[in-house]
C-alpha cells in the first residue's frame, strides 16, 4: 500500500496539473483526493511539488538481442527504460538473426519474460532477414502478438514487395513502420548534406532521401488500405509531407519524432563527435523548429527514442567508421522536461499524450491514467532536482549519447508498475 | 606559439600562417647550398603513416624531414597488420608505444588524423584526410602564389574541378581567404556542393567564371577513384566543358594568368599537354615549394608538449556546454 501525498497529477487531457493524494492498493489506484487518511500499514511518500504521471512507453528501441549482446541485452535495455521512466517498449527486429519468424519472436518474448521487469514487445520484419525480397512469416508472428512490421534500419527497398506485404498483412490487423531512406541518395555517412558536410569533408545525406520514402510508403499504404507508421522523421519537408497526407484523410498514417531530432542539429557534430552520428542524420535548426511545430500540432502522434546502443569501442572510431545511433531511454524524459516543458514550449499533457498514451494506442495496449480503478503504472518526477548523466547513472550497457556527463533539470524519482516499485531515488 | 599538431587550416591564425610562410622562405634558401641538411630535428623520429597511395606528398615530407636531420620510418600499410583486420585505434596504440615524435598521416576518412592526434603524444600532421583538409598543400599553394604576388590581397583564384571530393579545394580556399585572396569554384553542378561558404563564388559555366577575371586558375585532379557513382558523362566531355583546352590556353596566355595544379595531372582531362610547357604554369614550383613548407611545419610543431588529452578516442565531449535550445 502506497500513499503519495500532494502530488501534481498530469494527464494527456489537460495542461493543468491537479494536486492531490493518490492511494495505491495492491497495484491499483484506489483513491485520489486531498488530505486522504493514512491507512494502516501504508507507506507514505511526500510527493509535494513533484509531478505524478502515467509511465512512458517507447515504441522504437533496439535491445540488440539476439546477436549483439555486447551492445545491449533485454535486461540492460529494460533497466535503461525504467531508469528513464519508461514501463513498456517495442523492440526493433534488426537483430541477428533478424526477427522474421515465429521462432525468433518466440525466443525473444520468452527471454523478455524472464529478463525484464517491464513488458517488452517486439516488431517483426516485413521481409526475410530484412533483405527486402521475400515476405517474412507474417501470420506466425501475428499469432505471438506482433502488431508492427518493419525492416527498420533499412527501407524495404522494392515498393512492389512492400505493397504486397501491406496487402497481405493488413488482413491480419497488422500495421507497417517505415525507416525512410533511399540508400542510393543517403549513402552510409549519416551526416546531413549542408554546410557541415562541406566543412567536415563528408558527402552528406540529403533530406530528400528521407522525404521520398515518406511519401512513397504513405502512397503504398493508401493503395493497399494499410496503416503506415513513419519512424523518426528528421526533416521539415518530411513533417509537411505527413501533415499533408493526414489532412487528406484517406490513408491511415501515424508518425513519430525522436527527442534528438528536436534538440540537436548537424552543427553539434562539431569536431566529428560520433555521439551525434545517427540515421536519419541531425539536420538544421529550421528542421528542428518544424519538427517541434509538428509535435505540438499533432502531426507526430508519438515520441520515440530510437534507442540505439553501440559499444564505446565502436563509437570511438572516426566519424565515418563509427556506427549510427545514440541511446535514448535513460535520458529522454528528463531532456524533454529540461528543454521543452520547463521553458514552456509545451506542457506535461503533451508529454503524457505523445510519450505514454499514443504509443500504447498504436500498439493496441491499454492506456494507463492516474484515475481511480486504474492499474498503477506511473512515474513520480521531481522538476526541481537535477540529473547528471554520468556513465554510472546510465543503465544501458552502452553510453553513446550526447548527454553524457551533462546535468539537466528534472529527475525521475519513482517508477511504479502494479505492485512493484521498479525505481526509487 | 608552436602547436603540437597541424590538422587543418581552419583553426590556424593569420599570424601562424604568416610565420610559416616566412619560415618556408628561409628554408627554401637552403636549397641552393651544396649541403642542404641542417640539424634542427636531429634525434627526432618521423613516422609516415599513409593509408592512401601518394607519391608527391609522401616523398616531399620524407625529403623535408631528412633535410632537418630527422629519422624517417615508413609504415607500410600494405604489409602491416591492418591487412589482418587491425583497426586504426589498435595501430595508434602500437605507434604510441614506439614513442615516435611526429606522425604524418594520410587517410581516406575525414577527421581521422584528429582522432590520432588526441591519442598520441606525437605531433600529428594531416597529409590529407578524405575530402576534409590537406593543410600543407594549402600552405605550399599560398607560398607559391605569394612568390608571384608578394601582397596577394585582392587577387582572385579560380579553383576548377571536383570540389565535392577535394580536400585541396577546402584547405587552399580557406587559407587563401585568410590572406585576403578572393576564391571562386567552377565545376559540374554535381561536383560543386550547393552549400559552399557564401564567401566563395560558385560557377558552373566556364565563360562566366573567366569573366570574373581570375589571376590564377587552379585545376584540381579529377579523382575517378573517389567517385562511387557517375558525376559527369565522360572525361572527354569534362575536358571540353571544364578543362583547359588549346583554345582556352591561348586566351589564358593572352591574359597572363597563372595555372596551378596539385598533381598528379590527368593530361587531356583537366588540361591539354601544352599547359605543362606554359611559361606561367606553377605546377613544378608547387612541388619544389612543398619541401620548404613541410620543413617549416615540422620545425614549428612541438611533439610531446602540453596538449589537452582526451579520455576517449572520439571527438571531444562538450559536457560543459549543454546544447542550445531550438
XYZ file of C-alpha atoms in Angstrom:
751
model
C 0.000 0.000 0.000
C 1.423 3.332 -1.066
C 0.131 6.823 -0.352
C 1.596 9.614 -2.462
C 0.735 12.884 -0.778
C 0.276 16.202 -2.540
C 1.468 15.083 -5.942
C 0.807 17.232 -9.004
C -1.057 14.868 -11.289
C -0.582 15.085 -15.058
C -2.844 13.720 -17.750
C -2.953 13.855 -21.528
C -6.234 15.762 -21.434
C -5.288 18.885 -19.538
C -2.283 21.170 -19.351
C -3.207 21.885 -15.727
C -1.647 19.733 -13.039
C -4.131 18.772 -10.325
C -2.743 18.473 -6.821
C -3.883 15.526 -4.749
C -3.103 12.424 -2.714
C -3.042 9.107 -4.523
C -3.536 5.838 -2.682
C -2.303 2.702 -4.408
C -3.527 -0.604 -3.016
C -2.427 -3.932 -4.436
C -1.174 -2.306 -7.576
C -4.325 -0.335 -8.275
C -5.198 3.287 -7.720
C -7.853 3.110 -5.040
C -8.365 6.744 -4.026
C -7.468 10.185 -5.278
C -8.298 13.226 -3.166
C -6.940 15.820 -0.847
C -5.839 15.019 2.687
C -6.604 11.319 2.358
C -6.465 9.433 5.630
C -3.369 7.322 6.030
C -4.464 3.688 6.051
C -2.750 1.393 8.483
C 0.377 -0.158 7.043
C 0.566 2.289 4.139
C 3.890 3.645 3.081
C 3.599 7.420 2.842
C 5.569 9.402 0.317
C 5.710 13.151 0.414
C 5.287 13.976 -3.265
C 4.783 17.697 -2.722
C 5.886 19.651 -5.759
C 6.577 16.534 -7.778
C 4.675 15.511 -10.888
C 2.891 12.164 -10.961
C 2.111 10.970 -14.456
C 1.410 7.791 -16.378
C 4.652 5.998 -17.191
C 6.162 6.366 -20.646
C 6.082 3.817 -23.456
C 8.734 3.717 -26.148
C 7.639 2.264 -29.469
C 11.089 2.272 -31.052
C 14.030 0.697 -29.238
C 16.939 -1.526 -30.195
C 17.766 -4.047 -27.495
C 20.282 -5.789 -29.757
C 19.416 -9.300 -28.583
C 19.895 -11.762 -30.069
C 23.222 -11.276 -31.744
C 24.687 -8.058 -30.387
C 24.555 -8.605 -26.638
C 27.842 -6.734 -26.286
C 25.852 -3.549 -27.063
C 22.682 -4.198 -25.069
C 20.606 -7.032 -23.669
C 16.946 -7.236 -22.887
C 17.847 -6.847 -19.218
C 20.095 -3.800 -19.573
C 17.792 -2.213 -22.150
C 14.721 -2.589 -19.993
C 16.594 -1.279 -16.944
C 17.579 1.766 -19.010
C 13.901 2.179 -19.810
C 12.918 2.065 -16.129
C 15.747 4.496 -15.355
C 14.126 6.952 -17.730
C 10.534 6.437 -16.564
C 9.517 4.020 -19.323
C 7.492 0.901 -18.485
C 6.972 -0.655 -21.899
C 8.909 -0.859 -25.138
C 8.704 -2.181 -28.675
C 11.910 -3.753 -29.908
C 13.014 -3.398 -33.494
C 13.757 -6.593 -35.421
C 17.240 -5.783 -36.776
C 18.899 -8.347 -34.569
C 20.999 -11.317 -35.668
C 19.226 -13.436 -36.629
C 16.608 -10.904 -37.651
C 13.182 -11.270 -36.072
C 11.496 -12.558 -39.180
C 9.831 -15.740 -37.962
C 7.611 -17.045 -35.211
C 10.575 -18.983 -33.829
C 12.747 -15.904 -33.487
C 9.917 -13.860 -31.994
C 9.052 -16.617 -29.516
C 12.660 -16.763 -28.327
C 12.782 -13.023 -27.713
C 9.444 -12.925 -25.917
C 10.386 -15.890 -23.758
C 13.674 -14.207 -22.867
C 11.939 -10.956 -22.091
C 9.551 -12.715 -19.725
C 12.465 -13.803 -17.557
C 14.900 -10.973 -18.095
C 12.839 -7.802 -17.972
C 10.842 -6.152 -15.202
C 8.656 -4.361 -17.744
C 6.661 -5.644 -20.710
C 8.825 -5.927 -23.806
C 7.044 -6.142 -27.143
C 8.677 -6.691 -30.442
C 8.039 -5.800 -34.020
C 8.676 -8.298 -36.792
C 10.387 -7.986 -40.138
C 8.463 -7.278 -43.318
C 10.868 -9.446 -45.300
C 13.086 -12.405 -44.519
C 16.342 -11.293 -42.955
C 15.319 -7.704 -43.799
C 16.612 -8.257 -47.290
C 13.589 -6.739 -48.995
C 12.968 -9.766 -51.192
C 10.774 -12.482 -49.692
C 7.968 -11.852 -47.225
C 8.689 -12.884 -43.642
C 6.475 -15.415 -41.836
C 3.867 -12.834 -41.049
C 0.989 -14.879 -39.699
C 3.187 -16.891 -37.366
C 4.467 -13.658 -35.841
C 0.944 -12.285 -35.509
C -0.080 -15.326 -33.511
C 2.564 -14.368 -30.964
C 1.174 -10.861 -30.675
C 3.316 -8.970 -33.186
C 1.453 -5.935 -34.474
C 4.150 -3.849 -36.114
C 6.035 -4.971 -39.210
C 9.176 -3.143 -40.218
C 12.550 -3.733 -41.830
C 13.805 -0.990 -39.511
C 17.335 0.076 -40.102
C 16.584 -0.202 -43.779
C 13.766 0.772 -46.047
C 12.012 -2.134 -47.746
C 13.680 -1.272 -50.983
C 11.357 -2.749 -53.575
C 7.998 -0.961 -53.474
C 6.293 -3.950 -55.065
C 7.421 -6.181 -52.198
C 6.205 -3.685 -49.600
C 2.886 -3.223 -51.370
C 2.320 -6.982 -51.429
C 3.233 -7.236 -47.755
C 0.770 -4.458 -46.966
C -1.998 -6.107 -48.969
C -1.309 -9.389 -47.212
C -0.679 -8.369 -43.618
C -3.363 -5.721 -43.329
C -5.809 -8.631 -43.487
C -4.273 -9.837 -40.211
C -4.738 -6.475 -38.491
C -1.059 -5.598 -38.597
C 0.495 -2.244 -39.427
C 3.762 -1.137 -41.028
C 6.523 1.043 -39.661
C 8.932 2.653 -42.102
C 12.543 3.644 -41.739
C 12.543 6.113 -44.625
C 15.689 6.347 -46.693
C 16.704 5.926 -50.323
C 20.113 4.305 -49.780
C 21.470 5.408 -53.138
C 20.855 9.030 -52.157
C 21.646 8.827 -48.469
C 24.897 6.890 -48.611
C 26.270 5.343 -45.436
C 27.532 8.528 -43.857
C 24.761 9.765 -41.561
C 25.568 13.422 -41.928
C 23.107 15.925 -43.286
C 24.043 17.370 -46.640
C 24.705 21.012 -45.932
C 27.220 23.486 -44.609
C 28.593 20.970 -42.097
C 29.054 18.173 -44.627
C 31.086 20.571 -46.781
C 33.154 21.711 -43.801
C 33.817 18.212 -42.485
C 34.532 16.864 -45.946
C 31.970 14.087 -45.802
C 29.450 13.595 -48.548
C 26.129 14.408 -46.977
C 22.808 12.669 -46.955
C 20.153 14.991 -48.396
C 16.811 15.291 -46.651
C 15.082 14.307 -49.876
C 16.464 10.774 -49.415
C 14.100 10.516 -46.444
C 11.226 12.563 -47.830
C 10.864 10.467 -50.974
C 10.253 7.297 -48.955
C 7.911 9.030 -46.516
C 5.776 9.944 -49.482
C 6.274 6.619 -51.267
C 5.309 4.490 -48.306
C 2.229 6.549 -47.491
C 1.123 6.214 -51.128
C 1.687 2.466 -50.963
C -0.313 2.247 -47.736
C -3.112 4.209 -49.343
C -3.143 1.848 -52.307
C -3.178 -1.193 -50.025
C -5.566 0.212 -47.433
C -2.858 -0.321 -44.835
C -1.850 1.591 -41.719
C 1.598 3.118 -42.094
C 3.655 4.462 -39.225
C 6.535 6.736 -40.218
C 9.532 6.384 -37.949
C 11.953 9.025 -36.649
C 11.235 11.904 -39.021
C 14.120 14.364 -39.216
C 13.236 16.945 -41.846
C 10.849 19.858 -42.216
C 9.562 18.706 -45.567
C 9.149 15.190 -44.166
C 6.913 16.607 -41.449
C 4.989 18.665 -44.005
C 4.537 15.629 -46.232
C 2.944 13.714 -43.366
C 0.840 16.723 -42.426
C -0.483 16.935 -45.992
C -1.329 13.247 -46.164
C -3.055 13.378 -42.802
C -5.092 16.369 -43.925
C -6.411 14.379 -46.898
C -7.816 11.809 -44.516
C -7.867 8.922 -46.977
C -4.986 6.915 -45.567
C -4.153 5.845 -42.030
C -0.830 7.479 -41.171
C 0.849 7.836 -37.824
C 4.330 9.201 -37.234
C 6.972 9.572 -34.568
C 9.735 12.010 -33.766
C 12.803 11.345 -31.634
C 13.999 13.741 -28.907
C 17.418 14.057 -30.556
C 15.905 15.328 -33.796
C 14.068 18.014 -31.820
C 17.148 19.017 -29.850
C 20.281 18.779 -31.942
C 21.441 19.993 -35.332
C 24.339 18.941 -37.541
C 26.271 21.862 -36.043
C 26.529 19.869 -32.804
C 28.706 17.292 -34.575
C 31.488 19.859 -34.260
C 34.809 18.101 -34.487
C 33.485 14.714 -35.668
C 31.758 13.806 -32.403
C 30.320 10.348 -33.067
C 27.793 10.767 -30.260
C 25.915 12.901 -32.757
C 26.083 10.326 -35.552
C 22.682 8.831 -36.228
C 20.394 7.872 -39.045
C 18.422 9.758 -40.191
C 21.044 12.388 -39.502
C 20.723 15.547 -37.474
C 19.680 18.342 -39.792
C 19.304 22.095 -39.368
C 17.700 24.441 -36.876
C 14.871 25.055 -39.353
C 14.186 21.309 -39.344
C 14.229 21.175 -35.527
C 11.779 24.090 -35.380
C 9.460 22.395 -37.875
C 9.578 19.088 -36.002
C 8.668 20.835 -32.755
C 5.793 22.547 -34.546
C 4.693 19.166 -35.904
C 4.836 17.594 -32.456
C 2.772 20.335 -30.845
C 0.280 20.324 -33.702
C -0.122 16.537 -33.641
C 1.451 15.685 -36.996
C 3.623 13.439 -34.858
C 1.477 11.071 -32.865
C 4.264 9.929 -30.659
C 7.728 10.495 -29.313
C 10.051 7.510 -29.614
C 13.747 7.451 -28.853
C 15.155 5.016 -31.430
C 17.348 3.885 -28.505
C 20.382 2.572 -30.424
C 23.231 1.369 -28.221
C 26.742 0.760 -29.541
C 29.844 -0.130 -27.567
C 32.328 2.598 -26.635
C 34.893 0.824 -28.792
C 32.685 1.044 -31.882
C 31.730 4.668 -31.296
C 35.326 5.662 -30.543
C 36.297 5.230 -34.174
C 36.485 8.063 -36.635
C 33.163 9.564 -37.720
C 32.896 7.615 -40.970
C 33.711 4.231 -39.437
C 31.565 4.605 -36.313
C 28.077 3.076 -36.402
C 24.913 5.185 -36.466
C 22.752 5.687 -33.429
C 22.549 7.008 -29.895
C 20.924 5.706 -26.736
C 17.813 7.483 -25.547
C 15.900 5.610 -22.877
C 17.880 6.867 -19.870
C 17.726 10.471 -20.991
C 14.513 11.125 -22.943
C 12.065 12.211 -20.253
C 14.499 14.448 -18.379
C 15.732 16.058 -21.595
C 12.172 16.677 -22.808
C 11.404 18.311 -19.491
C 14.604 20.382 -19.376
C 14.451 21.640 -22.938
C 10.731 21.906 -23.615
C 8.412 21.631 -20.616
C 10.428 23.791 -18.245
C 10.869 26.677 -20.717
C 7.176 26.459 -21.629
C 7.453 25.151 -25.180
C 4.821 22.525 -24.389
C 3.130 21.121 -21.323
C 3.131 17.852 -19.406
C -0.096 16.939 -21.182
C 1.807 16.690 -24.452
C 4.497 14.517 -22.878
C 1.864 12.162 -21.458
C -0.104 12.071 -24.693
C 2.826 11.593 -27.052
C 5.198 9.513 -24.969
C 2.778 7.473 -22.850
C -0.742 7.246 -24.281
C -0.373 7.350 -28.073
C 2.445 4.796 -28.343
C 0.300 2.353 -26.364
C -2.715 3.117 -28.553
C -0.566 2.466 -31.609
C 0.222 -0.967 -30.206
C -3.377 -1.634 -29.160
C -2.483 -1.665 -25.464
C -4.436 -0.292 -22.506
C -3.531 3.324 -21.740
C -2.651 3.978 -18.101
C -4.053 7.058 -16.413
C -3.863 8.417 -12.878
C -7.500 7.638 -12.129
C -9.312 5.557 -9.567
C -9.611 1.926 -10.600
C -6.600 2.018 -12.909
C -3.564 -0.156 -12.512
C -0.655 1.805 -11.067
C 1.709 2.442 -13.984
C 3.260 5.761 -13.188
C 6.275 7.978 -12.731
C 6.983 10.473 -9.978
C 9.112 13.274 -11.383
C 10.940 15.965 -9.446
C 11.011 19.144 -11.502
C 13.471 20.968 -9.267
C 16.050 18.226 -8.794
C 18.786 17.647 -11.346
C 20.095 14.621 -13.165
C 23.718 14.226 -14.180
C 24.060 11.651 -16.909
C 27.268 10.042 -15.749
C 28.300 6.652 -17.026
C 27.347 5.237 -13.630
C 23.865 6.737 -13.897
C 23.144 5.044 -17.225
C 21.624 1.601 -17.037
C 22.017 0.937 -20.738
C 25.012 -1.232 -21.487
C 26.224 1.495 -23.836
C 26.622 5.201 -23.213
C 26.683 6.603 -26.723
C 24.679 9.724 -26.027
C 25.379 13.424 -26.437
C 24.020 13.891 -22.909
C 26.917 12.028 -21.326
C 28.179 13.971 -18.294
C 25.635 16.731 -18.797
C 23.480 17.942 -15.934
C 19.861 18.734 -16.736
C 16.956 19.890 -14.610
C 14.483 17.197 -13.615
C 14.746 13.731 -12.142
C 12.778 10.514 -12.374
C 12.265 9.759 -8.672
C 9.975 6.741 -8.727
C 8.638 4.304 -11.268
C 5.697 2.199 -10.132
C 4.228 -0.680 -12.099
C 1.401 -2.572 -10.427
C 2.560 -3.793 -7.039
C 6.227 -3.172 -7.833
C 8.220 -0.048 -7.195
C 10.627 -0.511 -10.088
C 12.786 2.505 -9.292
C 13.201 4.800 -6.352
C 15.717 7.574 -5.882
C 53.126 29.921 -30.330
C 54.043 26.477 -31.580
C 51.390 23.811 -31.670
C 51.506 20.093 -31.157
C 49.648 19.177 -34.346
C 48.764 20.542 -37.750
C 45.376 19.096 -38.554
C 43.645 21.788 -40.550
C 43.857 25.281 -41.955
C 40.544 26.406 -40.497
C 41.954 26.702 -36.968
C 45.219 28.461 -37.945
C 45.555 32.123 -37.046
C 46.784 34.588 -39.620
C 49.952 35.187 -37.588
C 50.717 31.483 -37.607
C 50.244 31.311 -41.364
C 52.491 34.301 -41.927
C 55.114 32.804 -39.631
C 55.069 29.502 -41.530
C 55.308 31.246 -44.913
C 58.260 33.338 -43.668
C 59.977 30.233 -42.357
C 59.363 28.492 -45.677
C 61.223 31.326 -47.406
C 64.186 30.804 -45.088
C 64.233 27.051 -45.616
C 63.981 27.467 -49.381
C 67.233 29.443 -49.342
C 68.953 26.268 -48.127
C 68.122 24.540 -51.368
C 70.742 26.466 -53.313
C 73.510 25.381 -50.943
C 75.632 22.332 -51.700
C 74.774 20.901 -48.246
C 71.031 21.112 -47.874
C 70.779 19.466 -44.498
C 70.507 21.208 -41.121
C 70.453 19.543 -37.679
C 67.166 21.090 -36.481
C 65.429 17.757 -35.796
C 68.458 15.614 -35.067
C 67.474 12.673 -32.877
C 63.774 13.076 -33.687
C 61.751 10.399 -35.419
C 59.109 10.877 -38.075
C 56.658 8.106 -38.904
C 54.971 8.182 -42.271
C 51.535 6.600 -41.992
C 49.978 6.639 -45.441
C 46.764 4.663 -45.770
C 46.263 6.066 -49.262
C 48.645 5.980 -52.170
C 50.783 9.076 -52.555
C 53.945 9.948 -54.397
C 54.356 13.696 -54.121
C 53.188 14.348 -50.599
C 54.908 11.284 -49.200
C 58.288 11.950 -50.804
C 58.032 15.667 -50.098
C 57.551 15.024 -46.360
C 60.325 12.442 -46.381
C 62.776 14.823 -48.047
C 61.733 17.655 -45.719
C 62.229 15.508 -42.615
C 65.602 14.246 -43.792
C 66.807 17.754 -44.595
C 66.042 18.586 -40.957
C 68.100 15.507 -39.925
C 65.148 13.552 -38.548
C 64.917 9.775 -38.790
C 62.123 8.681 -41.087
C 60.226 5.419 -40.791
C 57.730 4.365 -43.381
C 54.793 2.428 -42.012
C 53.860 0.207 -44.877
C 50.113 -0.196 -44.663
C 50.070 -2.887 -47.341
C 52.357 -5.120 -45.275
C 51.033 -4.258 -41.831
C 48.529 -5.939 -39.545
C 45.957 -3.558 -40.955
C 45.501 -6.095 -43.707
C 44.804 -8.647 -40.952
C 41.934 -6.519 -39.688
C 43.751 -4.420 -37.108
C 41.788 -1.245 -36.503
C 43.258 2.221 -36.759
C 42.884 2.545 -32.997
C 44.978 -0.545 -32.383
C 47.575 0.759 -34.796
C 47.650 4.048 -32.904
C 48.252 2.248 -29.629
C 51.150 0.372 -31.195
C 52.602 3.550 -32.635
C 52.222 5.383 -29.345
C 54.240 2.624 -27.686
C 57.022 3.305 -30.211
C 57.281 6.904 -28.935
C 57.713 8.467 -32.317
C 57.943 12.267 -32.341
C 55.970 13.007 -35.484
C 53.270 11.127 -37.317
C 52.496 12.238 -40.855
C 49.182 10.651 -41.704
C 47.046 10.340 -44.799
C 43.732 8.505 -44.673
C 40.593 8.306 -46.771
C 38.377 9.100 -43.768
C 37.795 12.720 -42.869
C 38.699 13.546 -39.282
C 40.917 10.544 -38.673
C 44.198 12.472 -38.124
C 42.429 14.434 -35.381
C 41.492 11.188 -33.700
C 45.118 10.050 -33.807
C 46.324 13.398 -32.511
C 44.119 13.201 -29.459
C 45.549 9.830 -28.580
C 49.267 10.293 -29.038
C 51.990 12.489 -27.679
C 53.487 12.684 -31.161
C 52.929 15.741 -33.313
C 50.432 14.729 -35.932
C 50.483 16.315 -39.365
C 47.477 15.795 -41.558
C 48.768 14.860 -45.000
C 45.229 14.624 -46.354
C 42.087 13.170 -44.775
C 39.184 12.258 -47.006
C 37.604 15.330 -48.504
C 38.347 17.318 -45.363
C 41.753 19.035 -45.248
C 45.242 18.960 -46.693
C 46.900 21.780 -44.778
C 50.465 21.518 -46.078
C 49.168 21.562 -49.658
C 47.319 24.781 -48.829
C 50.453 26.292 -47.312
C 52.578 25.414 -50.319
C 49.896 26.785 -52.640
C 49.797 30.047 -50.728
C 53.581 30.178 -50.645
C 53.712 29.639 -54.412
C 51.135 32.372 -55.034
C 52.941 34.720 -52.685
C 56.148 34.280 -54.684
C 54.312 35.736 -57.672
C 52.129 38.189 -55.758
C 54.045 39.324 -52.639
C 50.876 41.064 -51.450
C 48.145 38.676 -52.551
C 45.287 40.660 -51.041
C 42.547 41.259 -53.593
C 43.921 38.717 -56.067
C 41.495 36.184 -57.456
C 41.949 32.415 -57.624
C 39.549 30.266 -59.615
C 39.554 26.621 -58.475
C 38.220 24.329 -61.180
C 37.050 20.742 -60.822
C 35.793 18.204 -58.352
C 35.192 20.356 -55.288
C 32.935 17.746 -53.660
C 35.755 15.253 -53.173
C 38.613 17.721 -52.841
C 40.440 18.337 -49.587
C 42.791 20.590 -51.532
C 39.938 22.899 -52.542
C 38.729 23.170 -48.949
C 42.134 23.822 -47.376
C 43.540 26.047 -50.082
C 40.410 28.185 -50.362
C 40.310 28.640 -46.580
C 43.951 29.657 -46.418
C 43.813 31.981 -49.409
C 40.780 33.727 -47.977
C 42.634 34.215 -44.694
C 45.306 36.002 -46.724
C 42.736 38.244 -48.376
C 42.564 36.392 -51.694
C 39.183 36.060 -53.392
C 38.247 32.493 -54.299
C 35.704 31.047 -56.706
C 34.815 27.465 -57.558
C 33.979 26.197 -61.026
C 32.879 22.685 -61.865
C 29.983 20.458 -62.829
C 26.867 21.055 -60.726
C 27.223 17.501 -59.446
C 30.710 18.201 -58.092
C 30.404 21.722 -56.674
C 28.370 21.408 -53.450
C 25.405 23.723 -53.106
C 26.452 24.537 -49.550
C 29.932 26.009 -50.071
C 30.605 29.032 -47.839
C 28.949 32.223 -49.059
C 32.344 33.899 -49.305
C 33.262 31.595 -52.184
C 31.754 32.374 -55.598
C 30.256 29.322 -57.251
C 30.315 28.949 -61.027
C 29.196 26.119 -63.262
C 29.890 27.980 -66.525
C 33.490 28.436 -67.691
C 32.881 31.676 -69.562
C 31.115 33.259 -66.606
C 33.984 32.207 -64.349
C 36.576 33.737 -66.665
C 34.536 36.935 -66.826
C 35.106 37.132 -63.045
C 38.726 37.881 -64.092
C 40.846 35.491 -62.040
C 44.603 35.983 -61.623
C 45.261 32.288 -61.047
C 43.477 29.259 -62.435
C 43.875 26.327 -60.050
C 42.988 22.993 -61.649
C 42.038 20.030 -59.487
C 42.721 16.482 -60.451
C 39.618 14.575 -61.471
C 39.628 11.858 -58.831
C 37.983 8.984 -60.595
C 38.899 6.667 -57.717
C 36.683 8.584 -55.282
C 33.650 8.631 -57.487
C 31.390 5.781 -56.499
C 28.770 6.995 -58.953
C 28.950 8.851 -62.239
C 29.146 12.618 -61.738
C 29.623 13.619 -65.377
C 29.067 11.776 -68.659
C 32.651 11.295 -69.865
C 36.223 12.547 -69.453
C 36.060 13.864 -73.000
C 33.026 15.944 -72.151
C 34.660 17.101 -68.913
C 37.716 18.330 -70.828
C 35.552 20.148 -73.352
C 33.363 21.865 -70.732
C 35.707 22.434 -67.770
C 39.223 21.620 -68.970
C 41.955 23.927 -70.258
C 41.813 23.167 -73.968
C 44.272 24.534 -76.524
C 41.890 27.368 -77.358
C 41.381 28.227 -73.729
C 45.131 28.130 -73.100
C 45.599 30.724 -75.822
C 43.205 33.042 -74.023
C 44.865 32.348 -70.669
C 48.279 33.126 -72.146
C 46.978 36.308 -73.652
C 45.549 37.375 -70.286
C 48.741 36.352 -68.472
C 47.033 34.104 -65.936
C 48.964 31.657 -63.776
C 47.997 27.989 -63.752
C 48.353 25.705 -60.753
C 47.575 22.031 -60.158
C 48.260 19.887 -57.066
C 49.167 16.876 -59.198
C 49.255 14.295 -60.429
C 47.884 15.721 -63.662
C 45.418 13.879 -65.889
C 46.595 15.066 -69.280
C 43.768 15.580 -71.717
C 41.279 15.854 -68.867
C 41.973 18.866 -66.635
C 44.407 20.318 -69.137
C 45.898 19.839 -72.569
C 49.565 18.855 -72.883
C 50.612 22.360 -73.837
C 49.810 23.652 -70.359
C 52.785 21.723 -68.996
C 55.080 23.946 -71.075
C 53.187 27.147 -70.426
C 55.575 29.731 -69.049
C 53.155 30.738 -66.287
C 52.432 27.214 -65.143
C 53.404 26.961 -61.459
C 52.963 23.206 -61.206
C 56.654 22.375 -60.680
C 57.058 25.389 -58.377
C 54.372 23.854 -56.185
C 56.303 20.602 -55.930
C 59.536 22.356 -55.055
C 57.889 24.626 -52.519
C 56.248 21.661 -50.840
C 59.577 20.681 -49.319
C 60.368 24.029 -47.716
C 56.814 24.421 -46.436
C 56.901 20.968 -44.858
C 60.286 21.694 -43.312
C 58.776 24.834 -41.793
C 55.838 22.843 -40.421
C 57.978 20.075 -38.905
C 60.304 22.643 -37.376
C 57.371 24.603 -35.945
C 55.465 21.818 -34.220
C 56.416 20.680 -30.733
C 55.964 16.960 -30.136
C 55.063 15.812 -26.658
C 54.268 19.306 -25.476
C 51.381 20.192 -23.271
C 48.150 19.416 -25.009
C 44.618 18.604 -23.991
C 44.495 14.860 -23.772
C 41.083 13.310 -24.228
C 39.970 10.300 -22.260
C 38.211 8.773 -25.216
C 39.311 8.349 -28.772
C 36.187 10.042 -30.014
C 35.908 13.739 -30.646
C 35.972 16.000 -27.590
C 32.918 15.752 -25.364
C 31.342 19.102 -24.776
C 29.983 18.185 -21.396
C 30.435 21.637 -20.000
C 28.385 23.286 -22.719
C 24.835 21.984 -22.706
C 23.062 22.077 -26.019
C 21.443 25.296 -27.101
C 17.722 25.429 -27.197
C 15.988 25.066 -30.505
